[in-house]
Short mmCIF file of C-alpha atoms in Angstrom, two decimals:
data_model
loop_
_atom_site.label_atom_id
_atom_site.label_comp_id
_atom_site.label_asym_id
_atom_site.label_seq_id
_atom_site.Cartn_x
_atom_site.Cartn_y
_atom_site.Cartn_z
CA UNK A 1396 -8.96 -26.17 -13.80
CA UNK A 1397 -11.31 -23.51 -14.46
CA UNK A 1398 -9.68 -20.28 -15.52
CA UNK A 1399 -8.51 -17.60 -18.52
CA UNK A 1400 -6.16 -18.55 -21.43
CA UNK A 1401 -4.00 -16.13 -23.71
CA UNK A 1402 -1.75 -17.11 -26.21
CA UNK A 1403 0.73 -16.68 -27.11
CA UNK A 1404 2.86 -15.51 -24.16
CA UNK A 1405 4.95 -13.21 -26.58
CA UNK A 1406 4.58 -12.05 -29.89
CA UNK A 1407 6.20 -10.28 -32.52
CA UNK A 1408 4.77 -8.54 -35.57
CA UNK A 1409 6.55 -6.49 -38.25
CA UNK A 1410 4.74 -3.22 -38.69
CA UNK A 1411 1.83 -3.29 -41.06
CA UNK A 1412 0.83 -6.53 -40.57
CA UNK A 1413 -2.33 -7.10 -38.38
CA UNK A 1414 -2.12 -9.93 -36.02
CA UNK A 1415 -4.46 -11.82 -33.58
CA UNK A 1416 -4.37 -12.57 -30.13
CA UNK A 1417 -6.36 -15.14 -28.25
CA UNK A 1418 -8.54 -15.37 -25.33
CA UNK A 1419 -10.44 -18.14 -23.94
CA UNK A 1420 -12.07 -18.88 -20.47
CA UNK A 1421 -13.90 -22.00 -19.25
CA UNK A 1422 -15.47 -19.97 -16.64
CA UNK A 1423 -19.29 -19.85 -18.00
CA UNK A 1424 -18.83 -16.47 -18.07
CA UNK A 1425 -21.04 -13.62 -20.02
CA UNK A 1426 -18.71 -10.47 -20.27
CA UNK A 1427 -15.22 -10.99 -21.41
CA UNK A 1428 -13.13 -7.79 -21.78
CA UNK A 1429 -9.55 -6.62 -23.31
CA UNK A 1430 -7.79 -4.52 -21.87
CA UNK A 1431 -3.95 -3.15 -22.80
CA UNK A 1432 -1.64 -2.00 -20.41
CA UNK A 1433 1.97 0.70 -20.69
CA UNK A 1434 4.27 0.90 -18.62
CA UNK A 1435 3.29 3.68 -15.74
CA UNK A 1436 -0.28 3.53 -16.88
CA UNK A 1437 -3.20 1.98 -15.74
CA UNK A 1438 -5.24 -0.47 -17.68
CA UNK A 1439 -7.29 0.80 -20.35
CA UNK A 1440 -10.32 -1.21 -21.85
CA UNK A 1441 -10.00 -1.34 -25.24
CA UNK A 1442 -13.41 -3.41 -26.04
CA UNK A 1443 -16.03 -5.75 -23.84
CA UNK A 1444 -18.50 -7.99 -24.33
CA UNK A 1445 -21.69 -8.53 -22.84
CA UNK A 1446 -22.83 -11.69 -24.38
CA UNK A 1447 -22.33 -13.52 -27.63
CA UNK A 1448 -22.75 -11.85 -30.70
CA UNK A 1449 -22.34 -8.56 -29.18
CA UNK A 1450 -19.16 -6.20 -28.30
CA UNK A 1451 -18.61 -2.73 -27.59
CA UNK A 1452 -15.94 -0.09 -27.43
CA UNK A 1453 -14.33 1.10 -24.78
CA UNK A 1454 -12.15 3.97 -24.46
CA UNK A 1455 -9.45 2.90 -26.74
CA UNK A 1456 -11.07 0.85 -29.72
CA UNK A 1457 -9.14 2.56 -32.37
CA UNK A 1458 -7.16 0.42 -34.46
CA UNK A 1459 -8.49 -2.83 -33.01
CA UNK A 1460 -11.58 -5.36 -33.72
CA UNK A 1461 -12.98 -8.23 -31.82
CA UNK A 1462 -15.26 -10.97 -32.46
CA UNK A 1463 -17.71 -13.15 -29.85
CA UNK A 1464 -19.08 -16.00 -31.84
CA UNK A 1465 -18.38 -18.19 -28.88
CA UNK A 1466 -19.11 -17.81 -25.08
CA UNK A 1467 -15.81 -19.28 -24.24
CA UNK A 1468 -13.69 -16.83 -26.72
CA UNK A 1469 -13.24 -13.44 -27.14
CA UNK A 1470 -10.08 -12.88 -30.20
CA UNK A 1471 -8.60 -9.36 -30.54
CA UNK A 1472 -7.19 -8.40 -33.92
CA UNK A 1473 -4.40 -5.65 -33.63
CA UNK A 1474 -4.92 -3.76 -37.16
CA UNK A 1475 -2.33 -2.15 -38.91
CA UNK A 1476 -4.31 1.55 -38.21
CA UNK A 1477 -3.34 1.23 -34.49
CA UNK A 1478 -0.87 3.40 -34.24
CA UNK A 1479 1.41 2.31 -31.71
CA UNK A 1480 0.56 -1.22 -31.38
CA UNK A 1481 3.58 -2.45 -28.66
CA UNK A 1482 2.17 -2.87 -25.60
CA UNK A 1483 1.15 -5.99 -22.92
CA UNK A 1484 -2.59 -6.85 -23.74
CA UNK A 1485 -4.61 -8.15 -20.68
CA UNK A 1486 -8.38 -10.32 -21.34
CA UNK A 1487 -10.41 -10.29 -18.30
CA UNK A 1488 -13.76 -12.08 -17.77
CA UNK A 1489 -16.78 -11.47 -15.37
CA UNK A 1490 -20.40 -13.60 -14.33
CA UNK A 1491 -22.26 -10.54 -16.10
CA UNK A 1492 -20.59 -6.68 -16.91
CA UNK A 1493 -21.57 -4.62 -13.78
CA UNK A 1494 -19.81 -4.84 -10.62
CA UNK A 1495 -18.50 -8.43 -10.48
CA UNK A 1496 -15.38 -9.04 -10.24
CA UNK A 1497 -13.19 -9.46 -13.02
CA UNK A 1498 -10.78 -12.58 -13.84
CA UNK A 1499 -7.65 -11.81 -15.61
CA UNK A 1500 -5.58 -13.57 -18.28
CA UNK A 1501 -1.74 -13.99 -18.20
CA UNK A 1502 -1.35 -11.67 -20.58
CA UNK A 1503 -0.01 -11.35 -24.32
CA UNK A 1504 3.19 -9.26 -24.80
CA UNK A 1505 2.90 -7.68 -28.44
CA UNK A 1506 6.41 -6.12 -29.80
CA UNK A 1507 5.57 -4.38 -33.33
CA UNK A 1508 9.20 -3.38 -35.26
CA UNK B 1008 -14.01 13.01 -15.52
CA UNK B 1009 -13.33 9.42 -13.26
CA UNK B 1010 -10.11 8.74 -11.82
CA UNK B 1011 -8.07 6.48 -10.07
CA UNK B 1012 -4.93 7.57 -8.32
CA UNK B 1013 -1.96 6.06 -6.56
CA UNK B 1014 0.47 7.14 -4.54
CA UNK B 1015 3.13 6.43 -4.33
CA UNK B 1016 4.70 4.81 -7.28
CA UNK B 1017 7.01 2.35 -5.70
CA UNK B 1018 7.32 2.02 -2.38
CA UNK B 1019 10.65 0.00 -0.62
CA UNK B 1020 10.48 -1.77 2.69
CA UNK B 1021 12.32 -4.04 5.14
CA UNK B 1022 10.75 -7.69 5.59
CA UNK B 1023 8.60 -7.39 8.42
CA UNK B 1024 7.08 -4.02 8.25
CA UNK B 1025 3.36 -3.13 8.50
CA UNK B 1026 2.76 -0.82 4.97
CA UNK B 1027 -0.09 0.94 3.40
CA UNK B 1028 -0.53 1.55 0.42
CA UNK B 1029 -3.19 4.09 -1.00
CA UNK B 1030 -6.04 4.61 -3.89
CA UNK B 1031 -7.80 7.76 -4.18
CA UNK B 1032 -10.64 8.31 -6.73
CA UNK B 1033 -12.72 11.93 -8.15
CA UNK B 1034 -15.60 10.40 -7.69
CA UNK B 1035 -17.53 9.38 -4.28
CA UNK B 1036 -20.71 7.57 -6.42
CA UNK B 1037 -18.59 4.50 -7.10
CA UNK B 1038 -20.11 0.54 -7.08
CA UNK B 1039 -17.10 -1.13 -6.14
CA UNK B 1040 -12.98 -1.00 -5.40
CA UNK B 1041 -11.05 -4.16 -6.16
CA UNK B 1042 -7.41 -4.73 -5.34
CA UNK B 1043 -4.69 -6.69 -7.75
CA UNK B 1044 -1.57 -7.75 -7.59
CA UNK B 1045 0.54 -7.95 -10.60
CA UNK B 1046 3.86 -9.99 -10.76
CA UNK B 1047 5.88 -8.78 -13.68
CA UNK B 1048 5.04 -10.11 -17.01
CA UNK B 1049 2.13 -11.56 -15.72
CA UNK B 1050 -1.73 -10.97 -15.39
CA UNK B 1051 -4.01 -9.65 -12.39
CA UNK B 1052 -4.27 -11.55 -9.18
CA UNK B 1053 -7.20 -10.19 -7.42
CA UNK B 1054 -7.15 -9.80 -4.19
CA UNK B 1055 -9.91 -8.28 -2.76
CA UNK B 1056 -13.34 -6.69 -3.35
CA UNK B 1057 -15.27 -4.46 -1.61
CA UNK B 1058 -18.78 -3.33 -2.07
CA UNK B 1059 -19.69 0.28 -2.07
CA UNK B 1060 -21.60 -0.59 1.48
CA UNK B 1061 -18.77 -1.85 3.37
CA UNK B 1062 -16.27 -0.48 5.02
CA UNK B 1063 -13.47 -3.33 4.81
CA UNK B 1064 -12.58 -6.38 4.04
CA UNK B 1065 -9.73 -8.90 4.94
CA UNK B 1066 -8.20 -12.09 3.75
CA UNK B 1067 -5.04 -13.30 5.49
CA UNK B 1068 -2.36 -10.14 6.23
CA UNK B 1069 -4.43 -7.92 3.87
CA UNK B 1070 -6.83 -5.63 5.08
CA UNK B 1071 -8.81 -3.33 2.66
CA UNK B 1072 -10.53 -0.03 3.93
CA UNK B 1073 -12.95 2.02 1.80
CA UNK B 1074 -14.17 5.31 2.67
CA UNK B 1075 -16.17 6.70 0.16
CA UNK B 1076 -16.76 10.37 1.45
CA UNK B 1077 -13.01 11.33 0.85
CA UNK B 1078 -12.54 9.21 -2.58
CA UNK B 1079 -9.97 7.04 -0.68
CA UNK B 1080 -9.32 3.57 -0.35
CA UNK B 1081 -5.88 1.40 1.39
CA UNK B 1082 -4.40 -1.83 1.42
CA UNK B 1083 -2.77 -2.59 4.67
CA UNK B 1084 -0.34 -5.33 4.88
CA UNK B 1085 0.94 -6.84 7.63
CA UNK B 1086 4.89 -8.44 8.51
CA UNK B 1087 5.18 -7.69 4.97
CA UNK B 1088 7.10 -10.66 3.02
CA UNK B 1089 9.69 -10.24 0.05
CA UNK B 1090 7.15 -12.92 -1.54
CA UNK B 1091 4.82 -9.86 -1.13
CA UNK B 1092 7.14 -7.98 -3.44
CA UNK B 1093 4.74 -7.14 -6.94
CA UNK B 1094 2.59 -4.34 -8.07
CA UNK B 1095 -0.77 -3.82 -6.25
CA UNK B 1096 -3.16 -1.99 -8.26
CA UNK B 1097 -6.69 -0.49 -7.66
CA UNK B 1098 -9.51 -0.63 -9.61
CA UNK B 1099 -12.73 1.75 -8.97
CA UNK B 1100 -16.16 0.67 -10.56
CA UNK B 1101 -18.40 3.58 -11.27
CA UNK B 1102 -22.29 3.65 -11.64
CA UNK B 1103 -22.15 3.76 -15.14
CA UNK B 1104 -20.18 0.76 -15.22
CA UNK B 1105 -16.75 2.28 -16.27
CA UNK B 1106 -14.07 0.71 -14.61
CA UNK B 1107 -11.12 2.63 -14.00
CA UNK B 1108 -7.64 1.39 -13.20
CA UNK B 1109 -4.70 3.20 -10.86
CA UNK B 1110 -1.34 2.89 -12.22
CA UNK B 1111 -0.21 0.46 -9.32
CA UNK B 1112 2.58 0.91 -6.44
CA UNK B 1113 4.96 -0.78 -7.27
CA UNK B 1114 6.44 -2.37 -3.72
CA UNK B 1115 9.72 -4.25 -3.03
CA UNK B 1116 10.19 -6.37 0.21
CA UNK B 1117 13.79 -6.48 1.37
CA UNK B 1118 14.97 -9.59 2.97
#
């Protein structure tokens, strides 16, 4: 079955502590992307990726670092600088960035206490 | 500055109604519009896609209408289904490759 992975479904982090959460498609696909979603907000795309070895920020990078060193898997690492850290994190993938359309993830729900 | 609007929120229905629900963006100049749905606690379905040069598109009882010269897009559904019952966002793709995401309706289909 071809398709997006996150894990873990839920997870909880005491505040302070960084944590990462996963992201891996079997898709063949170039550009990966997170994205984190509130409640009554749309998504916002905190960092993408265009290929391997290469990532950029999006509007909300602050507090958060990726890493590409594989095509199938795109990490994010919640730092302990974001500032408000609880949220439901979404990782999308696409054939290239541009206007393809995007595959999502289940999603990771982060609670931070 | 680019944005994606929907209205409304949350929208309630009785099984077997026709609905529409609406997207409205600031900017005409866009690439694409894709539609989601979104069960809670869960990730993106999409549904559909259209192209900056069409008009529509349809799969089953969805039908999606773009009209670019008044920033608007809808998602018609017909003999609506409380299976149908999620949130249905929209997301706008702009020429610089920004994509921007609505806030979603959220609808509920009575039995």
């Amino acid at each position: 079955d071809g398709g997006i992975t996150q894990s873990p479904k839920y997870l909880f982090r005491k505040e302070g502590q960084n944590v990462t959460l996963s992201c891996e498609q079997n898709l063949n696909h170039d550009a990966m992307y997170w994205y984190r979603q509130d409640p009554g907000q749309g998504l916002r795309l905190i960092y993408y990726s265009q290929i391997v070895n290469d990532f950029q920020k999006g509007d909300i990078a602050e507090g958060y670092s990726v890493s590409r060193e594989k095509k199938e898997s795109f990490p994010l690492t919640v730092t302990s600088a974001q500032k408000n850290p609880t949220a439901f994190y979404l990782c999308a993938s696409s054939i290239r960035r541009g206007g393809y359309e995007q595959y999502f993830g289940p999603g990771t729900r982060l609670t931070v206490t | 500055k680019q944005e994606v609007t929907q209205i409304p929120a949350a929208l309630s229905v009785p099984e077997g109604e026709n609905l529409v629900l609406n997207c409205s963006f600031t900017d005409s100049a866009i690439y694409n519009l894709q539609w989601f749905r979104q069960d809670p606690g869960k990730g993106l379905t999409s549904l559909l896609l259209i192209q900056s040069s069409q008009r529509e598109q349809t799969s089953g009882r969805l039908n999606a209408s773009l009209d670019k010269s008044s920033g608007r897009s809808t998602l018609y559904i017909a003999a609506s289904q409380p299976g149908d019952s999620a949130t249905y966002l929209c997301a706008v793709r702009f020429p610089n490759n920004d994509m921007r995401f609505g806030a979603g309706t959220r609808l509920t289909v009575k039995p």
